Short mmCIF file of C-alpha atoms and ligand atoms in Angstrom, two decimals:
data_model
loop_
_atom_site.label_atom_id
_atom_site.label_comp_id
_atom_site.label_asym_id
_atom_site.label_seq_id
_atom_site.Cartn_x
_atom_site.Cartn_y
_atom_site.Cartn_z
CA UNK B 14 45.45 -13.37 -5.69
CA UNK B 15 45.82 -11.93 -8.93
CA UNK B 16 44.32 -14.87 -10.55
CA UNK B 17 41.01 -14.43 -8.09
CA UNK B 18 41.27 -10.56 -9.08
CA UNK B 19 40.98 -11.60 -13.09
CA UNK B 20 37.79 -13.91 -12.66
CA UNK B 21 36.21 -11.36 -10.35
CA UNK B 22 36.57 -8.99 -13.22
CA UNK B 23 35.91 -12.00 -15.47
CA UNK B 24 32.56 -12.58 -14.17
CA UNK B 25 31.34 -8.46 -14.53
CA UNK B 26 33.13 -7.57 -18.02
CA UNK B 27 31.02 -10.39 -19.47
CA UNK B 28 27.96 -8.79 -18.27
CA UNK B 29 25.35 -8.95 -20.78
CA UNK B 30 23.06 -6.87 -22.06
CA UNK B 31 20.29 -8.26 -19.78
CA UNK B 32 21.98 -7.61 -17.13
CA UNK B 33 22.76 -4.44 -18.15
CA UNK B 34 18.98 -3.75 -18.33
CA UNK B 35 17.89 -4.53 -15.17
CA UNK B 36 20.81 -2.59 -13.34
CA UNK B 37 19.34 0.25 -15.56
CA UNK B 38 15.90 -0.28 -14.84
CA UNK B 39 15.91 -1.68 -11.28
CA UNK B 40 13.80 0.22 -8.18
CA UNK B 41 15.44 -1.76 -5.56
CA UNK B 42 17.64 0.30 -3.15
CA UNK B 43 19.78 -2.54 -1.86
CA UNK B 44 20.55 -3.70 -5.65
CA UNK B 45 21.82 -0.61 -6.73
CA UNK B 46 23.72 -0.14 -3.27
CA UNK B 47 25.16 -4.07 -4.33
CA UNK B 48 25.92 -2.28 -7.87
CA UNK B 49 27.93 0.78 -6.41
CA UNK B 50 29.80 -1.33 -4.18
CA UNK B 51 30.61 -4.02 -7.31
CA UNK B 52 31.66 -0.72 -8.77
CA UNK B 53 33.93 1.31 -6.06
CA UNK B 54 35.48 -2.24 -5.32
CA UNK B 55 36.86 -3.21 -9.10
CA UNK B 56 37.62 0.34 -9.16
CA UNK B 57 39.77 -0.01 -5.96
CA UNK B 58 41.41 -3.42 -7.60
CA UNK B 59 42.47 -2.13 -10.91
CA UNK B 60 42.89 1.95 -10.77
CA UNK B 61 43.72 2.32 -7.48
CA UNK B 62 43.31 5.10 -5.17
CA UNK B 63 44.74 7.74 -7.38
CA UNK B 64 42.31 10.56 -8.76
CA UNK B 65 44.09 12.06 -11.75
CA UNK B 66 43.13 15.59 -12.36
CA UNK B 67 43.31 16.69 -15.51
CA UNK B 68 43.53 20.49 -16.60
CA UNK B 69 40.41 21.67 -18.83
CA UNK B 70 41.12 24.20 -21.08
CA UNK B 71 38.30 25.49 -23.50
CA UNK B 72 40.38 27.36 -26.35
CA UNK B 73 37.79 28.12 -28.58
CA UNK B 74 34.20 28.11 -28.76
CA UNK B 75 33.90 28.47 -32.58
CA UNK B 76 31.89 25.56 -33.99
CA UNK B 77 31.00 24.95 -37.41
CA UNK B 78 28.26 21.94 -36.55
CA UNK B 79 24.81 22.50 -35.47
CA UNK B 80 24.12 19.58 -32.97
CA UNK B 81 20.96 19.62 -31.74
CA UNK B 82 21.88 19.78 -28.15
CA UNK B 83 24.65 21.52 -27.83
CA UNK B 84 25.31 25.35 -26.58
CA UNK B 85 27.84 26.40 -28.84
CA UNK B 86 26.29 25.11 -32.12
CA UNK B 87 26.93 27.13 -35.25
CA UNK B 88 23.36 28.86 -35.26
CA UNK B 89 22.94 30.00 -31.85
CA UNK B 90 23.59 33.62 -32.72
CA UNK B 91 22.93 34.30 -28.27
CA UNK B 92 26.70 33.42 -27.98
CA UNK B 93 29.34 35.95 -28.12
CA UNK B 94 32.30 33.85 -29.52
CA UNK B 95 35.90 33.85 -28.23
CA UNK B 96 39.31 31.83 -29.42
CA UNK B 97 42.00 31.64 -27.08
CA UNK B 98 45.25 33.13 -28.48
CA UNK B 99 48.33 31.15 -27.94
CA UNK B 100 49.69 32.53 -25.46
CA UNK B 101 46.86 32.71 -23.13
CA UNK B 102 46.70 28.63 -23.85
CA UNK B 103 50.51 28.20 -22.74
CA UNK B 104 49.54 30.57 -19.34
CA UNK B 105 46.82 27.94 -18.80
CA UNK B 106 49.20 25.04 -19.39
CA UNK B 107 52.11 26.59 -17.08
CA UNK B 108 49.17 27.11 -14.60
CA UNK B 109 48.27 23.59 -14.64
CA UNK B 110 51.97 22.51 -14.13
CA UNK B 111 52.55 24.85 -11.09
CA UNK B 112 49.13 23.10 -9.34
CA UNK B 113 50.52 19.35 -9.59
CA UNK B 114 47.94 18.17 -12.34
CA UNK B 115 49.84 15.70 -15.04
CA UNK B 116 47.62 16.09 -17.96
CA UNK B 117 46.23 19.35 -19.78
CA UNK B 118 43.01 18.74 -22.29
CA UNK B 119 42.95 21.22 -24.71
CA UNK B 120 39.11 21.32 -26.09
CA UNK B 121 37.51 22.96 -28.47
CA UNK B 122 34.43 23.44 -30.87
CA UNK B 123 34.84 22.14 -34.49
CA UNK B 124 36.97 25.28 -35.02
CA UNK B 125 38.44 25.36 -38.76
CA UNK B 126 40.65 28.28 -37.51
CA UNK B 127 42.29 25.94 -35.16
CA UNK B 128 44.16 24.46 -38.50
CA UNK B 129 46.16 21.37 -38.26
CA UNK B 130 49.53 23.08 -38.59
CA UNK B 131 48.86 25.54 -35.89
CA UNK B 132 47.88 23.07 -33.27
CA UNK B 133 50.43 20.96 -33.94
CA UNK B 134 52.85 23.80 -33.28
CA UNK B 135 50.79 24.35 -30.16
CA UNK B 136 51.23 21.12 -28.63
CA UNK B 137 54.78 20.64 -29.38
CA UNK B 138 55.57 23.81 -27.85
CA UNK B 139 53.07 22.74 -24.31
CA UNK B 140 55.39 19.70 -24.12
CA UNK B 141 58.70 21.63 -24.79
CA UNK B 142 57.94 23.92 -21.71
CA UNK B 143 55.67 21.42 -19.44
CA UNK B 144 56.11 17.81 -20.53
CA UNK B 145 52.75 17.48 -19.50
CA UNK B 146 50.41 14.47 -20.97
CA UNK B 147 48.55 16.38 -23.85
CA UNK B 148 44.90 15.41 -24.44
CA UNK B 149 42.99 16.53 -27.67
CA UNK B 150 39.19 16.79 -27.58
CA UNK B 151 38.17 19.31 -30.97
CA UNK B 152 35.65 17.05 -32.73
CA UNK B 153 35.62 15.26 -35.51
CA UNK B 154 39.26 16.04 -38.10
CA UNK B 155 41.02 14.84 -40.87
CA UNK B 156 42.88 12.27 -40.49
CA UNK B 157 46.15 14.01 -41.88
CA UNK B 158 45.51 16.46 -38.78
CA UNK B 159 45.23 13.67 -36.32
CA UNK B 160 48.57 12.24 -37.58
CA UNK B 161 50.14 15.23 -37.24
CA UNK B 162 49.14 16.48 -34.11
CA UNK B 163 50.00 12.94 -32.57
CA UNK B 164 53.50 13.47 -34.20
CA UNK B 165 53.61 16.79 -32.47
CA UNK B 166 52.99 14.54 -29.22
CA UNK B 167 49.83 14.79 -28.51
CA UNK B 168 49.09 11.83 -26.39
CA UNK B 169 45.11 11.26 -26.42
CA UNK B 170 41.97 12.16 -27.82
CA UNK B 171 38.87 12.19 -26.78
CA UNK B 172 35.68 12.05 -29.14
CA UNK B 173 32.37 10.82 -27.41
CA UNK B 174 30.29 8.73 -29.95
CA UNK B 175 27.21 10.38 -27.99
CA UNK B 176 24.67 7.25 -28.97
CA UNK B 177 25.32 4.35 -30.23
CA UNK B 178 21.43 4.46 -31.98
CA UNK B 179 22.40 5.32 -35.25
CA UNK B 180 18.52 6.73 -36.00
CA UNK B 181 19.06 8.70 -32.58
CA UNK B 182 22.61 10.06 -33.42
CA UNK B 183 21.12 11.30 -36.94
CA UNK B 184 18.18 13.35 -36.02
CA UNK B 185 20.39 15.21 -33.22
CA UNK B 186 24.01 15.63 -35.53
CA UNK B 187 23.48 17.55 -38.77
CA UNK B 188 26.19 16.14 -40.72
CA UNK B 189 28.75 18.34 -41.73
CA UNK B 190 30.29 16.35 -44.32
CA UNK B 191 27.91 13.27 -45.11
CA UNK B 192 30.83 11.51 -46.81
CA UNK B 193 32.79 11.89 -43.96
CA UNK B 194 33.94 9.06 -41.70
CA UNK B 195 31.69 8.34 -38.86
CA UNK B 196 32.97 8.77 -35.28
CA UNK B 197 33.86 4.96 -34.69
CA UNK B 198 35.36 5.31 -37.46
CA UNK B 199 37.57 8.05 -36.56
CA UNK B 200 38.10 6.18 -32.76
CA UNK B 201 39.55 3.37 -34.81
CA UNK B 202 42.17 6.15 -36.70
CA UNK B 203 42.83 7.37 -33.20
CA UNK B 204 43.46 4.27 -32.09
CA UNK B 205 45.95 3.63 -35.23
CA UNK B 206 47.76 6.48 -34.67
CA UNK B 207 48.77 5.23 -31.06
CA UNK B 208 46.99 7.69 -29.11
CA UNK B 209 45.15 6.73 -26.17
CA UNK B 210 41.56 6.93 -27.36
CA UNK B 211 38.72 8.16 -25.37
CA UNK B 212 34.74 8.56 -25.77
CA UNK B 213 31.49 8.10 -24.12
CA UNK B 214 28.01 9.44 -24.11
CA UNK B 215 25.17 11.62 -22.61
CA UNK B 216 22.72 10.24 -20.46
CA UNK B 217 18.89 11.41 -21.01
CA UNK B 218 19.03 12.34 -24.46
CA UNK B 219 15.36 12.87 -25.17
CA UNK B 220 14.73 9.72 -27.70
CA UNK B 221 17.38 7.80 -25.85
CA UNK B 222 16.03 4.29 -24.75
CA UNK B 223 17.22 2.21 -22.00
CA UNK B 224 17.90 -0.21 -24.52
CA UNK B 225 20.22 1.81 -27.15
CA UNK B 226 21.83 3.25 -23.34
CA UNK B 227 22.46 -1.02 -22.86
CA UNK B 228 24.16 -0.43 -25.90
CA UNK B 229 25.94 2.42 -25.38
CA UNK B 230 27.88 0.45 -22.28
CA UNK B 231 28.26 -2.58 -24.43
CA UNK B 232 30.09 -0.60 -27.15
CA UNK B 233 32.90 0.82 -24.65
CA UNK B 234 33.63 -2.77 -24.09
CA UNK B 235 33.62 -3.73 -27.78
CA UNK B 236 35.90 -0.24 -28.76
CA UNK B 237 38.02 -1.30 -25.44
CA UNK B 238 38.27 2.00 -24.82
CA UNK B 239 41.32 4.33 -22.49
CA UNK B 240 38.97 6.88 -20.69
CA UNK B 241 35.26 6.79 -20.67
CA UNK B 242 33.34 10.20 -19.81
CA UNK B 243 29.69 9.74 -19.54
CA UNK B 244 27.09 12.82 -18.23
CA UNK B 245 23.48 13.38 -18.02
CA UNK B 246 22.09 15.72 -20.51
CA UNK B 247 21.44 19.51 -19.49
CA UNK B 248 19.32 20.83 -22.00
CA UNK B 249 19.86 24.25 -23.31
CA UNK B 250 17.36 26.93 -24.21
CA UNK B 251 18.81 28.17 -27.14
CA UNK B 252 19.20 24.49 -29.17
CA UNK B 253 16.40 23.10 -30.65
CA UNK B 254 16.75 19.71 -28.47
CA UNK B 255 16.21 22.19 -25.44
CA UNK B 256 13.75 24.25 -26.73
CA UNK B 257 10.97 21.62 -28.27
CA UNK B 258 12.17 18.25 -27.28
CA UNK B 259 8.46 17.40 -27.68
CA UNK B 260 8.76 15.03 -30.61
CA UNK B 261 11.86 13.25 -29.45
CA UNK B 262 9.95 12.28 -26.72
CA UNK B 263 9.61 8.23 -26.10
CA UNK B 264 7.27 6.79 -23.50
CA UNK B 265 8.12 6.95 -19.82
CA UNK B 266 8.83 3.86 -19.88
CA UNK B 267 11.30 3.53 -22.22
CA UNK B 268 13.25 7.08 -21.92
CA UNK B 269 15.99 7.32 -20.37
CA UNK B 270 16.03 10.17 -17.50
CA UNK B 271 18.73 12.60 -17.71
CA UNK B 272 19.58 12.60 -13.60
CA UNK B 273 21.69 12.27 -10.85
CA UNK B 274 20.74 8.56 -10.05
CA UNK B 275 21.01 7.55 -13.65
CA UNK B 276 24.38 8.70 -13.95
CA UNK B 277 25.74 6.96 -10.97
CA UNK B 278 24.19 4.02 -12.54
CA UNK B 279 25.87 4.08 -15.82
CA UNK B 280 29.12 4.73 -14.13
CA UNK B 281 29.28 2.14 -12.40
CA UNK B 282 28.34 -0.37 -14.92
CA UNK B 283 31.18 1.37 -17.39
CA UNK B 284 34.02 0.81 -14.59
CA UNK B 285 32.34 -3.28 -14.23
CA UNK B 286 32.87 -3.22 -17.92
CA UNK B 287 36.00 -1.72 -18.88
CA UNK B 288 37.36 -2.25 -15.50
CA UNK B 289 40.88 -0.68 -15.83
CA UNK B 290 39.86 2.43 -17.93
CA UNK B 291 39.93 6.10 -16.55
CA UNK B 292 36.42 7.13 -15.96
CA UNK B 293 36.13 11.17 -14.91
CA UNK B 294 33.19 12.28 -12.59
CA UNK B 295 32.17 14.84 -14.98
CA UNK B 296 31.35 18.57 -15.06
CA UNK B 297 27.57 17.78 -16.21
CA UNK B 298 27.22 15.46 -13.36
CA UNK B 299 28.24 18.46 -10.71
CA UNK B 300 26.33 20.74 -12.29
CA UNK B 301 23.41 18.74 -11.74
CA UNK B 302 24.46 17.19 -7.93
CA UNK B 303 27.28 20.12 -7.33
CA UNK B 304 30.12 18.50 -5.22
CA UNK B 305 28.41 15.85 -3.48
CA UNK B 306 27.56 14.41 -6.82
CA UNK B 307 31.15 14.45 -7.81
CA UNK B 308 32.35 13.05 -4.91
CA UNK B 309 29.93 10.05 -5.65
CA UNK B 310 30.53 9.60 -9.25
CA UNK B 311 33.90 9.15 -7.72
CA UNK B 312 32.98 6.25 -4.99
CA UNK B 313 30.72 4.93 -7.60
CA UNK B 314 33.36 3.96 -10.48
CA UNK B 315 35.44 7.05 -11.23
CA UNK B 316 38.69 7.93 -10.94
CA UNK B 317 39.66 11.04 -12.54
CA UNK B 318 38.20 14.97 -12.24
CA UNK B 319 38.76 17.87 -14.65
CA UNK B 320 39.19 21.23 -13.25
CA UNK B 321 38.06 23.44 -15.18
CA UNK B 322 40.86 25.59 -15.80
CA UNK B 323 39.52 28.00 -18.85
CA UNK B 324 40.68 31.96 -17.89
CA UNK B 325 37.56 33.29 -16.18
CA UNK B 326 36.80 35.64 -18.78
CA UNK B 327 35.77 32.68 -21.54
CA UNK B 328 34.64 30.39 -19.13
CA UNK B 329 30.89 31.64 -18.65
CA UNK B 330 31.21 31.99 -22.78
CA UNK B 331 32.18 28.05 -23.22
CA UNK B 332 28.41 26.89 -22.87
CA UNK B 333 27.86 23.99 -24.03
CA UNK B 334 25.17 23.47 -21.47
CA UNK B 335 23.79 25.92 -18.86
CA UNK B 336 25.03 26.83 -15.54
CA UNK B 337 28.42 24.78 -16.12
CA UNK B 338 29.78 23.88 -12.59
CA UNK B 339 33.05 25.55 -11.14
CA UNK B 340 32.58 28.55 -13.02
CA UNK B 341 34.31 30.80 -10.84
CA UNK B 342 37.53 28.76 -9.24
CA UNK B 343 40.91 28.80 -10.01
CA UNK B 344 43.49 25.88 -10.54
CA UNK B 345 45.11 26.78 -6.47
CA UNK B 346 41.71 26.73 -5.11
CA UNK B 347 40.31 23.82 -7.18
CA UNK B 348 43.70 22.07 -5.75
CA UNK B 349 43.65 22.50 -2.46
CA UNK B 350 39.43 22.57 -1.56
CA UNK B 351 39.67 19.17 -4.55
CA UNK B 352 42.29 17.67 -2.50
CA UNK B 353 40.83 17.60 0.85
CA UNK B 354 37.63 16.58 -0.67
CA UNK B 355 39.57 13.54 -2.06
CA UNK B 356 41.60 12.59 1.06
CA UNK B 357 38.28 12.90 2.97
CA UNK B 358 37.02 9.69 0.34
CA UNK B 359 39.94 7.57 1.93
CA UNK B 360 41.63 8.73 -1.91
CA UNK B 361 44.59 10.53 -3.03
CA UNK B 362 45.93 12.78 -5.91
CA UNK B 363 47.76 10.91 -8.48
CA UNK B 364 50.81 12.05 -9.74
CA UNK B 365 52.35 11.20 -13.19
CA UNK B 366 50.70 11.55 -16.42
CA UNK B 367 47.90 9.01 -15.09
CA UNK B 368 47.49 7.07 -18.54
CA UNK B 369 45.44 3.87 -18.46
CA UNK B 370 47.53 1.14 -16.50
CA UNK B 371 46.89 -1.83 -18.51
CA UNK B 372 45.90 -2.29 -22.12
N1 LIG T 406 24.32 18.50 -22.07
C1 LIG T 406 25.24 17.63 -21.66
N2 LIG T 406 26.38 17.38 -22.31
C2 LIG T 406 26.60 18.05 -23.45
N3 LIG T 406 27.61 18.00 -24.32
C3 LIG T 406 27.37 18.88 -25.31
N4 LIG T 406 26.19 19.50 -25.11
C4 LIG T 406 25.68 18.99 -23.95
C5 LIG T 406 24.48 19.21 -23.22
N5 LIG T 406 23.55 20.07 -23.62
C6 LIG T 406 28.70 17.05 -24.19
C7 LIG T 406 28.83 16.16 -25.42
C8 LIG T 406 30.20 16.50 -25.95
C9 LIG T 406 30.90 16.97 -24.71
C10 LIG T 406 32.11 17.81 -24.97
O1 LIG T 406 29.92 17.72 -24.05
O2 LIG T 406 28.78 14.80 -25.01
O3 LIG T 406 30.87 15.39 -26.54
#
């Protein structure tokens, strides 16, 4: 059995980069329906039934980078800025404890006022009171603060590489230090310093071929990623990707489209590819298909969902994109109306930290 399980998986991990094309490009209803299925079932095989929920919290929205697509870039003067002191963050962590979930994400902008000192003492003091699984996601740092955060217990990171077309990534990241190491470089000190290492990209970037997004799906494979998170694209009025996209813009044909269907697609190839990583539905994808589209990034390949579980007053303030989903729930509510939604998918809450089951 096991043995039959392994080529199964065998057979879609090598998929190729063909392949890979014509799942992205295909207008057949029945093959994509053949795709999801591929998808929910080597999901079934190696995660499980579990859906992990992980606890969002948005501490700061201070950013000292100006990516071209993103909300809270440095320039966008619209946003009135907010940094979460440290108590509010260790309510937000003992909230996530009393609903069940067994992971808290701490995220942030590239926030030099979160220094490497401080956050350490932050997470050490989350696990002292919640022994929760603590997940880092506040860009790009030195390695020095990596090290010491993960010696502080920190137990992953996330840091999605975006694009993997290095012309692409350039125009839409103004580099804030072009010495600095780029992000696959920094995934590989992640991975060093034994956390559990996660990235991913956006879907629909305007200049993003279906080619470089074949890529993109290759490259989780190659970095053998922990936890993939992959969403379309909102764009955002007050970035200059939103506002003019115009000369980003490939041909039809070869731009990717930042939807619904598109994201179902890439999800399911990432769970055929990296079959036994943790893939979340993500908070783009709902606020572009609201629930039902969560529930089928979750039948299509996913396995975990973070509630968002920022105190309402920062939430609206933490935009990286417009019209974030959930902006208005708290963790009970997301629990209970999330967990019916689950069981009602033939799935379950997982309990536990929920870190990747096989490496
Ligand atoms: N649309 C969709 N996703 C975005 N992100 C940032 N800005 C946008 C946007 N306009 C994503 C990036 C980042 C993650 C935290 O949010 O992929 O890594």
């Amino acid at each position: 059995m096991m043995a039959d399980l392994y080529r199964g998986l065998d057979r879609f991990s090598s998929l190729e980069r063909e392949a890979i094309l014509s799942w992205l490009r295909t207008t057949e209803p029945a093959e994509l329906e053949r795709l999801f299925i591929a998808a929910d079932t080597v999901r079934r095989r190696t995660v499980g039934d579990e859906v992990h929920l992980r606890g969002l919290v948005e501490i700061s929205n201070h950013c000292r980078r100006r990516c071209a697509y993103c909300g809270i870039r440095a320039p966008n003067r619209a946003l009135r800025r907010y940094r979460m002191t440290q108590d509010e963050i260790l309510a937000a962590a003992e909230e996530a404890r009393a609903a069940g979930f067994g992971t808290l994400v701490l995220q942030s902008g590239e926030d030099p006022q979160l220094t490497g000192p401080y956050v350490a003492g932050l997470v050490s003091e989350i696990k002292r009171r919640t022994g929760l699984a603590v997940t880092l996601s506040l860009g790009e740092r030195s390695r020095d603060d990596l090290a010491r955060w993960r010696e502080a217990g920190a137990d992953r990171y996330l840091l999605r590489f975006e694009t993997s077309d290095a012309a692409l990534y350039r125009r839409i990241h103004p580099a804030a230090d072009p010495e600095g190491p780029d992000r696959f470089a920094l995934l590989g000190t992640l991975r060093a310093l034994g956390y559990e290492v996660g990235s991913g990209v956006m879907i629909g970037i305007p200049g993003q071929s279906y080619q470089s997004l074949a890529d993109d799906i290759l490259a989780f494979r190659k970095l053998d990623l922990d936890m993939i998170g992959v969403g379309p694209y909102l764009p955002h009025p007050h970035t200059p990707l939103g506002y003019r996209p115009g000369h980003f813009l490939l041909p039809d044909s070869e731009q990717v489209p930042n939807d619904a269907d598109m994201t179902y697609r890439v999800l399911s190839l990432t769970r055929l590819v990296c079959p036994f990583a943790n893939i979340p539905s993500t908070t783009a994808l709902a606020t572009l298909a609201n629930e039902e589209g969560r529930d089928l990034g979750l039948l299509r390949g996913a396995n975990v969902v973070m509630p968002n579980l920022t105190p309402e007053r920062y939430r609206s303030l933490y935009e990286i994109y417009p019209n974030k989903a959930c902006l208005h729930e708290t963790a009970e509510f997301l629990r209970t109306t999330l967990e019916t939604r689950i069981n009602f998918l033939g799935r379950k809450i997982g309990t536990g930290p929920g870190s990747k089951k096989i490496k």
